[in-house]
Coordinates of C-alpha atoms and ligand atoms in Angstrom, one line a residue:
X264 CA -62.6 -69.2 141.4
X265 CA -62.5 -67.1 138.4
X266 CA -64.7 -66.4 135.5
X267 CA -63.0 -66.0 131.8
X268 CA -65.0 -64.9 128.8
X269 CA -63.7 -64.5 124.9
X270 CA -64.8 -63.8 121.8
X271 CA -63.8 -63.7 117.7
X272 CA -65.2 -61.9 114.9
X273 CA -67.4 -59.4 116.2
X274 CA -67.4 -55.6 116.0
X275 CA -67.4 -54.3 119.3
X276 CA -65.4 -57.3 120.6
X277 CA -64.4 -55.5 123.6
X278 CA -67.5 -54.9 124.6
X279 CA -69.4 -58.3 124.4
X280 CA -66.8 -59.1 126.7
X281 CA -67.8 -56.1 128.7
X282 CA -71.5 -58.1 128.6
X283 CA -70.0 -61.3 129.3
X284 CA -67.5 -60.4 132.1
X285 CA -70.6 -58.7 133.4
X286 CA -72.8 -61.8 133.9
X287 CA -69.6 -63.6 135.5
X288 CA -69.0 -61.3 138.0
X289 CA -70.6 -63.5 140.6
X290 CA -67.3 -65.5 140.0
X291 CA -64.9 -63.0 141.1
X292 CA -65.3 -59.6 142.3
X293 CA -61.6 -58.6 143.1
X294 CA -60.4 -57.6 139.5
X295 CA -61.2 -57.7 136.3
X296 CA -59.8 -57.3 132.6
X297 CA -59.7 -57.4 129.2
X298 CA -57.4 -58.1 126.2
X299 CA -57.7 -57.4 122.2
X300 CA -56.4 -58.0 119.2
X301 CA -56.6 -56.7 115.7
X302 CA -54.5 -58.6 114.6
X303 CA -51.6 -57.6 115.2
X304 CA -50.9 -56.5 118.4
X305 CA -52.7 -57.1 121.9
X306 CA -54.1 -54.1 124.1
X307 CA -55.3 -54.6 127.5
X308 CA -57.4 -53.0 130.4
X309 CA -57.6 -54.5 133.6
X310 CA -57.7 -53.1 137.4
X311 CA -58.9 -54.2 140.9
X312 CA -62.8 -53.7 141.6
X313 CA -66.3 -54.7 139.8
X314 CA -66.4 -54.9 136.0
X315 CA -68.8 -51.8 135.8
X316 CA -65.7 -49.6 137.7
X317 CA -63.2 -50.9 135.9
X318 CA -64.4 -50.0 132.7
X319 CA -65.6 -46.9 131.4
X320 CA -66.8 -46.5 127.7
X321 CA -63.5 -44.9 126.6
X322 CA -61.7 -47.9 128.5
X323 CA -63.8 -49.8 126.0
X324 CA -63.3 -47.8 123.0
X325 CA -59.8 -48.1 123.4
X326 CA -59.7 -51.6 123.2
X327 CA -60.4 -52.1 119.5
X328 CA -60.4 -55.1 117.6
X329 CA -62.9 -58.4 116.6
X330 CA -61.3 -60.9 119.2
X331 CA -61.0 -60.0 123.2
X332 CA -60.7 -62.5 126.0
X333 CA -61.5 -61.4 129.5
X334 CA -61.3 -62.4 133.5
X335 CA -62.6 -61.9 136.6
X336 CA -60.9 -62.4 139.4
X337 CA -61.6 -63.8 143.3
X338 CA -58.0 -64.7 144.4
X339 CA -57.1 -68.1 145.7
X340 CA -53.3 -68.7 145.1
X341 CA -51.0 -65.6 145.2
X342 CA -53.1 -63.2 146.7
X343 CA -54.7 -59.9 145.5
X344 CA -51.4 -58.1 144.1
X345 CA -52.4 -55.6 141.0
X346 CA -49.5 -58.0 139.7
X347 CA -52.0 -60.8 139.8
X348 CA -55.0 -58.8 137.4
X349 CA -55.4 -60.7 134.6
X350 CA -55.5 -61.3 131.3
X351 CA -51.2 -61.5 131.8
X352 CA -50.0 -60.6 129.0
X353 CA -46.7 -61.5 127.7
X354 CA -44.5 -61.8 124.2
X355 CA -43.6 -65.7 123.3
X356 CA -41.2 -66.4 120.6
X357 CA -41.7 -62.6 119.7
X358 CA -45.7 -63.5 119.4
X359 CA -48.1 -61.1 121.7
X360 CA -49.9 -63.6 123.7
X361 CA -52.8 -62.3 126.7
X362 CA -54.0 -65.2 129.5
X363 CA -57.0 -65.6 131.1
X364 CA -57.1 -68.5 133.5
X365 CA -59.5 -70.1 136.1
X366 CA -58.5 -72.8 138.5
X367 CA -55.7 -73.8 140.4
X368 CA -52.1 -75.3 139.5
X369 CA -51.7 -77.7 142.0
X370 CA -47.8 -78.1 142.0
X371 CA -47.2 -74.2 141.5
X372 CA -44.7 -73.9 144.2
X373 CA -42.7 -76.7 142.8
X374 CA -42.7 -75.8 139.6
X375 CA -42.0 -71.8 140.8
X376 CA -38.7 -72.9 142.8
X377 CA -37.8 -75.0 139.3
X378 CA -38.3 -72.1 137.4
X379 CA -36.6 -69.3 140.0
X380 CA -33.7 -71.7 140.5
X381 CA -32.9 -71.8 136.7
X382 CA -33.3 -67.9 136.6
X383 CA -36.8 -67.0 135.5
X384 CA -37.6 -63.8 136.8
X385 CA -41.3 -63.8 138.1
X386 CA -43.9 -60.8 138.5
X387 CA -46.9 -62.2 139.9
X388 CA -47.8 -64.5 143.0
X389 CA -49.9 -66.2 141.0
X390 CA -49.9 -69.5 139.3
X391 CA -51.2 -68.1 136.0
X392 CA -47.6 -66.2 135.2
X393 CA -46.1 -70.1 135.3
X394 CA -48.0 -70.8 132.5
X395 CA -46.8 -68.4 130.3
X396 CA -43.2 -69.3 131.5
X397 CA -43.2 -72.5 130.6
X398 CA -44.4 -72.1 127.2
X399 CA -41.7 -69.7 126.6
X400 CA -38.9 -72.1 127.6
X401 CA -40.5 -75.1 125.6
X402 CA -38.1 -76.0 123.0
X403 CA -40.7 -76.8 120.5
X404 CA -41.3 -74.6 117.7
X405 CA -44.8 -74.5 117.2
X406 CA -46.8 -72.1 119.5
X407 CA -49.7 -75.2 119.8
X408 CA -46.6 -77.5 120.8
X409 CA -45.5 -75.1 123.2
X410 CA -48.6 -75.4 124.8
X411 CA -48.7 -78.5 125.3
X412 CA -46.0 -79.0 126.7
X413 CA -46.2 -76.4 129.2
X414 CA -49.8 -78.1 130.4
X415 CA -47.7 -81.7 130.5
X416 CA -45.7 -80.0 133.4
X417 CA -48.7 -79.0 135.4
X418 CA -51.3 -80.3 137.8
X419 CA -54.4 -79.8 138.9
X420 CA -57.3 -77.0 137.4
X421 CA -57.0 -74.8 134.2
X422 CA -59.8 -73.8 131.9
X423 CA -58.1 -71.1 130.0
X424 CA -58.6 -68.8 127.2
X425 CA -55.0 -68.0 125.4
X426 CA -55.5 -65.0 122.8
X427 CA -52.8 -64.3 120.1
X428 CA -53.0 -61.9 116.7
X429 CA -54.1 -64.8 115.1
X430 CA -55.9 -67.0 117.6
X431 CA -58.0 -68.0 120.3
X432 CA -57.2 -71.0 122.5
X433 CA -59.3 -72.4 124.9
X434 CA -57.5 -74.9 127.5
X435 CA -59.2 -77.3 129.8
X436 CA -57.4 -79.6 132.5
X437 CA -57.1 -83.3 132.0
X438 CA -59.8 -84.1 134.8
X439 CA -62.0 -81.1 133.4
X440 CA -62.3 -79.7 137.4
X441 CA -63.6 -76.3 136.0
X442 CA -66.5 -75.4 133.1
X443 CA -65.4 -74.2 129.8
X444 CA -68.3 -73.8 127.5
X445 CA -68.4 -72.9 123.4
X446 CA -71.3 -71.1 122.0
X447 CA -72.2 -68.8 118.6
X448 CA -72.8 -65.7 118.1
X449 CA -75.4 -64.8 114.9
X450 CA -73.3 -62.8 113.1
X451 CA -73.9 -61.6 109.1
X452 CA -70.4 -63.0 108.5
X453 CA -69.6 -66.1 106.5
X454 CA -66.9 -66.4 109.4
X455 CA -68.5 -67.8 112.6
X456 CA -68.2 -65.6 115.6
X457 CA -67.8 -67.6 118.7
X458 CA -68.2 -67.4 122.3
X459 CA -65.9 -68.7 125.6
X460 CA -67.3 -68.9 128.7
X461 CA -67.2 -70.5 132.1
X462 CA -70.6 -70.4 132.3
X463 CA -73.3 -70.0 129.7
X464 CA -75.8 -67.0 131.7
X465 CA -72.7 -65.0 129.7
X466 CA -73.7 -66.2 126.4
X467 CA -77.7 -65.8 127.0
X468 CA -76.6 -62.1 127.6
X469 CA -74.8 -61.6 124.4
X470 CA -77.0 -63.4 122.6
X471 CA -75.2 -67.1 121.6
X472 CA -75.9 -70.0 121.4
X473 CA -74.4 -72.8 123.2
X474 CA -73.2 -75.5 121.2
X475 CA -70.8 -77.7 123.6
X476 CA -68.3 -77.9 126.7
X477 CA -64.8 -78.3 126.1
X478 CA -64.0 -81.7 127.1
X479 CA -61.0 -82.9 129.8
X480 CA -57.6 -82.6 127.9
X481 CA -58.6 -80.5 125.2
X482 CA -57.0 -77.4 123.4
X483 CA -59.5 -76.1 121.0
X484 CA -57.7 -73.3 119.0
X485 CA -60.0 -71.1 116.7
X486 CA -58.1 -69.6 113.4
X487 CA -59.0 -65.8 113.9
X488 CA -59.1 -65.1 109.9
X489 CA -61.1 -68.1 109.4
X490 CA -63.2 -69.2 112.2
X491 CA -61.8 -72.6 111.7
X492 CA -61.6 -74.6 114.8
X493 CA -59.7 -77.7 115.4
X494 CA -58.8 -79.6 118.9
X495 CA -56.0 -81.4 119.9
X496 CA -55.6 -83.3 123.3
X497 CA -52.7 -83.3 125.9
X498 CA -49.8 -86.2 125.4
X499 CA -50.2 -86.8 128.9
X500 CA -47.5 -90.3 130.4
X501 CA -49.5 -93.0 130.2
X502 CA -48.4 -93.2 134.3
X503 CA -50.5 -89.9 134.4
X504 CA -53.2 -90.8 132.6
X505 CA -53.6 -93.7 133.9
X506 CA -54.5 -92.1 137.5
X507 CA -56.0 -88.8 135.8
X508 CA -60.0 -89.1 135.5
X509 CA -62.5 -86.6 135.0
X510 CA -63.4 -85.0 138.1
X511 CA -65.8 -82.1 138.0
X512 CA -66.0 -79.7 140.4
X513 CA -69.2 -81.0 141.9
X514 CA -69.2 -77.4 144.2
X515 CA -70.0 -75.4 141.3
X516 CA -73.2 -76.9 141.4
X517 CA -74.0 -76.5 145.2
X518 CA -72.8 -73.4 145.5
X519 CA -70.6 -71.3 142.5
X520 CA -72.4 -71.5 139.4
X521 CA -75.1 -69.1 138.9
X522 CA -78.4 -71.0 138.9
X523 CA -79.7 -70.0 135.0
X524 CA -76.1 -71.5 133.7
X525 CA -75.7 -74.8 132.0
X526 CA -72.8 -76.1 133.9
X527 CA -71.5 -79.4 132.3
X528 CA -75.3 -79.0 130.2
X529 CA -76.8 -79.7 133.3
X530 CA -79.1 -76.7 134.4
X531 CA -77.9 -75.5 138.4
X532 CA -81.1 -74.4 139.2
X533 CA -82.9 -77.9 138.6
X534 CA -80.2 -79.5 140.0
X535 CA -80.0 -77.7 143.3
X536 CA -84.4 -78.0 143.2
X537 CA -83.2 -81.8 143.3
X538 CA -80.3 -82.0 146.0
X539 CA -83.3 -80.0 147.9
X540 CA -85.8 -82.9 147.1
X541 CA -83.2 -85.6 148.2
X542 CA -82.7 -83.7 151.2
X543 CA -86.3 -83.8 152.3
X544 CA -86.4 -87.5 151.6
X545 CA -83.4 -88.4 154.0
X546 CA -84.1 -85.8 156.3
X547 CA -87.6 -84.6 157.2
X548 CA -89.0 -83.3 160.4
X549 CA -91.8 -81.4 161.7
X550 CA -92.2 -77.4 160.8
X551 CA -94.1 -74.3 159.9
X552 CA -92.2 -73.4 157.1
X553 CA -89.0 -73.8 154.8
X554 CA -87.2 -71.0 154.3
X555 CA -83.9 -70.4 152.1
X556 CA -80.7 -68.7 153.1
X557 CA -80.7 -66.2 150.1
X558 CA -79.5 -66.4 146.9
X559 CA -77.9 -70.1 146.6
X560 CA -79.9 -71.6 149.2
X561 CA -83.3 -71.0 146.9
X562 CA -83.4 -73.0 144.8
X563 CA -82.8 -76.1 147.2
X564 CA -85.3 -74.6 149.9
X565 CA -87.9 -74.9 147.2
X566 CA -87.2 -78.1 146.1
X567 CA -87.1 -79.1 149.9
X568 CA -90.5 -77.9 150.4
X569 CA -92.1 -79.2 147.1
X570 CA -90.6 -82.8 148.1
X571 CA -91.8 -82.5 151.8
X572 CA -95.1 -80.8 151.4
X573 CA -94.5 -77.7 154.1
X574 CA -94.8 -74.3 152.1
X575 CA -92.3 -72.1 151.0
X576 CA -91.7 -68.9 152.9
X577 CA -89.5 -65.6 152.4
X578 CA -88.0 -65.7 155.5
X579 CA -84.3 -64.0 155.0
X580 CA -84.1 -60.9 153.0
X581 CA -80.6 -60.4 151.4
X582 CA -79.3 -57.0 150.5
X583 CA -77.7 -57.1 147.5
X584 CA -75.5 -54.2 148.0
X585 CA -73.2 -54.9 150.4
X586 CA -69.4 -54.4 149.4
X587 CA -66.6 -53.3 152.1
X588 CA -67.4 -51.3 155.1
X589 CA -65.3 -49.7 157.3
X590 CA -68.2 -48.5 159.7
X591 CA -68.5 -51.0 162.5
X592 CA -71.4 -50.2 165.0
X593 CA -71.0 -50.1 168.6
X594 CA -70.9 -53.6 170.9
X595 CA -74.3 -54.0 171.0
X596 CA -75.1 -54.3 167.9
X597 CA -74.6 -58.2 167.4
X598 CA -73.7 -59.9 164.3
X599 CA -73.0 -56.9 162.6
X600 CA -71.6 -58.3 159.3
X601 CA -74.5 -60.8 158.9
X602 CA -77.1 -58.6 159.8
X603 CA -75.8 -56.3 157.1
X604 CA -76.2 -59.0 154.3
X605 CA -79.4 -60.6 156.2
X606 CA -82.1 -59.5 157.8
X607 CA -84.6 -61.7 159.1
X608 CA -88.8 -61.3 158.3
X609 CA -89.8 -61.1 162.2
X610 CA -93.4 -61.2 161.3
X611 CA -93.4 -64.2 159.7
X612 CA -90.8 -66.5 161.5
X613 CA -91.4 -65.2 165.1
X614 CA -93.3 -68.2 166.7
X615 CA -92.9 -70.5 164.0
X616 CA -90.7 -73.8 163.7
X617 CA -88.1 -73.7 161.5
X618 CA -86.4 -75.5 158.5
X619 CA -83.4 -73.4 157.1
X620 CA -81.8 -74.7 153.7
X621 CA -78.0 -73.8 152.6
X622 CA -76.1 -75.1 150.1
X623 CA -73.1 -75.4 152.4
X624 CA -71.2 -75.4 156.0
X625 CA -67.5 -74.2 155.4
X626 CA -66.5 -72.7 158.5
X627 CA -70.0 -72.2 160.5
X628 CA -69.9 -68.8 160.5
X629 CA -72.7 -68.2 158.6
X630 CA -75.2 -70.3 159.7
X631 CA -74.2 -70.2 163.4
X632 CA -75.4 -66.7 162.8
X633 CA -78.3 -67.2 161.3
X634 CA -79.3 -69.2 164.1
X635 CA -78.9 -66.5 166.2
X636 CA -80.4 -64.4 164.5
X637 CA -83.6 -66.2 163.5
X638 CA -83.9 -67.1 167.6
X639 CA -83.9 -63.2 168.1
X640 CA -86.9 -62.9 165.3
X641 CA -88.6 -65.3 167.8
X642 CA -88.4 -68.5 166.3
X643 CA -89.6 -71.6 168.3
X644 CA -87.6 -74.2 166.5
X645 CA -84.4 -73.8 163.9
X646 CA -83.6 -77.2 161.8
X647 CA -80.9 -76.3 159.6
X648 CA -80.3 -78.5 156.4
X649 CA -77.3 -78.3 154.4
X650 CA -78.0 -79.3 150.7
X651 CA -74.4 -80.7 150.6
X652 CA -72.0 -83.0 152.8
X653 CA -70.0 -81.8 155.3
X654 CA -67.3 -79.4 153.4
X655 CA -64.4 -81.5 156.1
X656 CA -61.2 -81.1 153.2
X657 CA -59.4 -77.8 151.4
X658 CA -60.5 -77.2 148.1
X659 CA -56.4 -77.2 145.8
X660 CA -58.5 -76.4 142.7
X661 CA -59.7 -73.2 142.4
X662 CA -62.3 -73.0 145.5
X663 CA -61.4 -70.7 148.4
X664 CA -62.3 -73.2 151.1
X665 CA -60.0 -72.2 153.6
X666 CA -57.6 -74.4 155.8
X667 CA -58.4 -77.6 156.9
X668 CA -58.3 -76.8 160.8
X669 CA -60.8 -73.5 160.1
X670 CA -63.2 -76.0 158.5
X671 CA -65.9 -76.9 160.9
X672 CA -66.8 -80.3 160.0
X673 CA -63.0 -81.2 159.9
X674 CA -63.0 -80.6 163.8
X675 CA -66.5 -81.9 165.1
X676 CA -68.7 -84.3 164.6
X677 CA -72.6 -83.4 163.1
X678 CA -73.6 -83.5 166.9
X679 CA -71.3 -81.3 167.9
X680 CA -72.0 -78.7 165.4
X681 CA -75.4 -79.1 166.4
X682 CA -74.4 -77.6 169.7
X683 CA -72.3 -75.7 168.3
X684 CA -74.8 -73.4 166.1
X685 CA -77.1 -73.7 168.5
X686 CA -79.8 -74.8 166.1
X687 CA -82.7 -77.9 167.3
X688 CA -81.3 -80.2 164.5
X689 CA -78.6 -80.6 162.0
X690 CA -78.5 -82.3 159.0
X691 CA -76.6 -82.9 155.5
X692 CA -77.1 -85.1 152.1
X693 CA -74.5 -87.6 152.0
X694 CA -72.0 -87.4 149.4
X695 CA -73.9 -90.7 148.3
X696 CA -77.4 -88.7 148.0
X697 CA -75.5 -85.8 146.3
X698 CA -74.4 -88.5 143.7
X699 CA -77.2 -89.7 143.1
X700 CA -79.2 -86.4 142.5
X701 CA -76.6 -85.5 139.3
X702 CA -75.9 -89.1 138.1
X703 CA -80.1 -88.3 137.1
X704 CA -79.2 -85.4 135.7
X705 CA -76.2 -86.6 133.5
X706 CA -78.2 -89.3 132.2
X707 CA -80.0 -86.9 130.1
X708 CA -77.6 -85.3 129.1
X709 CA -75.1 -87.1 126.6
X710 CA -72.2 -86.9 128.4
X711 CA -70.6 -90.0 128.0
X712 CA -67.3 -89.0 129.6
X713 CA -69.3 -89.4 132.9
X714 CA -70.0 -92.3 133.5
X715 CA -67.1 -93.5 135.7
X716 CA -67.9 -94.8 138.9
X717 CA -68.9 -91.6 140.9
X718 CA -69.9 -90.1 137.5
X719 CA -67.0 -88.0 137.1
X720 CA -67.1 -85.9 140.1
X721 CA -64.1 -84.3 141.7
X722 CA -65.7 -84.5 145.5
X723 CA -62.7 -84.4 147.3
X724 CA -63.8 -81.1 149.6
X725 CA -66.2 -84.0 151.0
X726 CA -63.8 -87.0 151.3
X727 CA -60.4 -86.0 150.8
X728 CA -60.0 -88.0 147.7
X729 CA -58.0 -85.6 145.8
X730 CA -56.7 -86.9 142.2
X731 CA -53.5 -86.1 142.4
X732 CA -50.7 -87.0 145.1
X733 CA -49.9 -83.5 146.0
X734 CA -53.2 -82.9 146.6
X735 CA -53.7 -85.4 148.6
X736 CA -50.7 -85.2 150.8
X737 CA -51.3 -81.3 151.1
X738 CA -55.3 -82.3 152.2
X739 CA -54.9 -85.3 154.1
X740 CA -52.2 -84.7 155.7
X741 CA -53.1 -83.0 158.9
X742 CA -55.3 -86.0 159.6
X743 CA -52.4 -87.6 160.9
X744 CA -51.0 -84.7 162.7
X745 CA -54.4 -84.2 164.1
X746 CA -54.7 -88.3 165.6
X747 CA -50.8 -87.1 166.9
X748 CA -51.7 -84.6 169.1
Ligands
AMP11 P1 -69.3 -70.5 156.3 O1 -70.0 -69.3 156.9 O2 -67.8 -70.3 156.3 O3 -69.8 -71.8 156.9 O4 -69.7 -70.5 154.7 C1 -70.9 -71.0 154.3 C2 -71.7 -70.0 153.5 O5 -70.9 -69.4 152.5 C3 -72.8 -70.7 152.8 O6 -73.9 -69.8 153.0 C4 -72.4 -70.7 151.3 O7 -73.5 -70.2 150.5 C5 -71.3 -69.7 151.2 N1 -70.1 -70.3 150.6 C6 -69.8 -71.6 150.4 N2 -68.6 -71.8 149.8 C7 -68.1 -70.5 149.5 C8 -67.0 -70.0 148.9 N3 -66.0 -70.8 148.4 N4 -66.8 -68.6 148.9 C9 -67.7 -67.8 149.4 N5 -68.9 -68.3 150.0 C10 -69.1 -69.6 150.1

């Protein structure tokens, strides 16, 4: 997962990105940068770390010009290689061109050995430098052609943001897996000023408006002199688009998104209140108190208890500032790296039967430990319940869910975690229930795209139904080696 941000026609445009990449940072903590033109050339600052220690004002002041694009960056393919930073920058048909990119390129290695065998030289691990490769080998001679033809080569997640000395192109997928929303800046200027972002909490910090998302298959470019925008859509095969349907990354609104962003125009904080409320429904029981597993869980714990009837308590406090540590304590003090993050009210839960809300079970770390932890605060009962299905398949586009034999619900059944995490009872929403909760939501909003049969939702982290075929070979494999050994 990674957050990109851009912006034209402003004074200061370095630094609204600054503002913007600051809001996103939720989205990727490992580096982060940013790109700017004045039109004619492209400068760019970028480094590992937060967005408040990468750049300092002269950074900013450095990096003049009206347009900027930024990134930040949590690693999924490549690794964390300085290499890897973006915005890449890189000259195309002697044009300056700086790439900020979210998602993941499912047939990357494929088309890395293509290009390495016929004598590209690559820099980064990434999948983000093949981009930029294959536009520069397109035969075409426009730059928009080149672009497109580059994405006809690739697979899997994009939404991208593409700045040159004359424009700003924002990319997204065929399936639309990842956000990409446009907004307005008020500006004095006859020329508009817009906004890029993954997720609109960046434009209610800058102050724009949000005005749409960038649909499946569409390159929006955006005339820097003018402000003129104009979109064109990928000449996907028809055999591709025939098997090719919108698949939003349903994960970015249990878990990713921040809760006060409009993701897909549907707000992540009223839909996690309603995957809480569905999960009440299907899955009461008896208790004191609901309590969240801080932040994501909130939202869902509250909307568990309102749908349920037992109140709401702070149970968990989070500690926001948490970042590496090389100090580990002695042995006896237990669940270290948890209890660092969490720490458990003892006044309120010792005694007390227990319903714990999380958005998500990847590999049971997390709440196996807060199971523990809660029992040593003295709770009598702990009900854990998961506002999502059980997370059983890796994620190829964009989300670091890790393999498929460290995910816990790929090797046990619900009972078996049960036991596992020790808790009373254990229990999910159905990918069926989660379904349900958004097709509400998308019915008032007038997305029309959505209304396939699942509503558009890539859920494949929940059933293995990946879009593509490398995907799905890559996913589902190691069920068969699994019923093999
Ligand atoms: P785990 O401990 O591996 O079961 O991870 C589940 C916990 O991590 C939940 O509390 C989630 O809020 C959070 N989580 C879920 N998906 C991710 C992700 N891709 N990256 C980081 N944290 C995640």
């Amino acid at each position: 997962m990674c957050g990109v941000f851009g912006v034209t026609n402003t004074e200061n445009a370095s630094k609204i990105a600054y503002l913007g990449l600051f809001a996103l940072q939720h989205r990727g903590q490992e580096s982060a940068g940013i790109s700017s033109t004045n039109s004619s050339e492209i400068i760019s600052h970028k480094n590992s770390g937060l967005v408040i220690d990468v750049f300092k004002e002269t950074d900013l002041s450095k990096l003049k010009g009206n347009h900027a694009i930024g990134h930040v960056r949590y690693s999924t393919a490549g690794g964390n290689s300085d290499a890897n930073i973006q915005p890449l920058t890189a000259r195309i048909g002697g044009v300056p061109v700086s790439l900020s990119h979210n998602g993941n390129i499912v047939n990357s290695e494929e088309m890395r050995q293509f290009l390495e065998s016929s004598g590209a030289i690559l820099q980064a691990t990434s999948d983000t430098e093949l981009i930029l490769h294959l536009m520069a080998r397109s035969n075409k001679k426009e730059f928009i052609a080149k672009l497109t033809h580059a994405f006809e080569e690739l697979f899997g997640a994009f939404s991208l943001l593409l700045l040159t000395p004359t424009h700003l192109y924002a990319v997204v997928d065929a399936c639309g897996y990842r956000p990409l929303s446009l907004g307005l800046l008020k500006n004095e200027s006859k020329i508009p000023s817009w906004v890029l972002a993954s997720e609109t909490c960046a434009m209610d910090l800058v102050g724009a408006e949000f005005i749409r998302d960038i649909s499946p298959g569409e390159i929006l470019s955006i005339e820097l002199a003018t402000g003129k925008i104009e979109s064109v859509f990928f000449n996907l095969t028809t055999q591709q688009s025939k098997s090719l349907q919108q698949a939003k990354c349903i994960f970015e609104h249990v878990y990713f998104a921040r809760p006060d962003s409009l993701v897909w125009n549907m707000l992540a904080n009223d839909t996690r209140f309603a995957m809480g409320e569905e999960l009440a429904k299907n899955n009461p029981v008896e208790a004191d108190m609901v309590i969240a597993v801080p932040d994501s869980g909130v939202p869902m714990a509250m909307g568990y208890a309102h749908a349920s009837g037992v109140p709401y308590k702070i149970g968990l406090i989070r500690n926001h500032y948490v970042g590496r540590t090389f100090i580990e304590p002695t042995q006896n003090v237990r669940n270290f790296k948890v209890r660092l993050k969490l720490n458990p009210v003892r006044e309120t839960i010792k005694g007390k039967k227990i319903i714990v809300i999380d958005d998500s079970i990847v590999r049971g770390t997390t709440s196996q430990k807060i199971v523990e932890l809660l029992r040593e605060a003295g709770a009598k009962e702990v009900h854990m319940r998961i506002a999502s299905p059980p997370v059983k398949f890796p994620c190829f586009y964009g989300i670091d869910t890790p393999k498929r034999q460290d995910l816990l619900a790929q090797v046990m059944t619900a009972n078996e975690m049960n036991d596992y995490l020790k808790s009373d009872t254990l229990s999910f929403l159905s990918e069926k229930q989660l379904l349900k909760v958004m097709q509400k939501f998308q019915k008032n909003t007038a997305n029309e795209n959505s209304f396939q049969e699942n509503g558009g939702w890539c859920t494949a982290c929940f059933t293995g139904n990946y879009q593509d075929e490398i995907a799905q070979q890559k996913g589902c494999g190691f069920i068969k080696e699994l019923k093999n050994v």
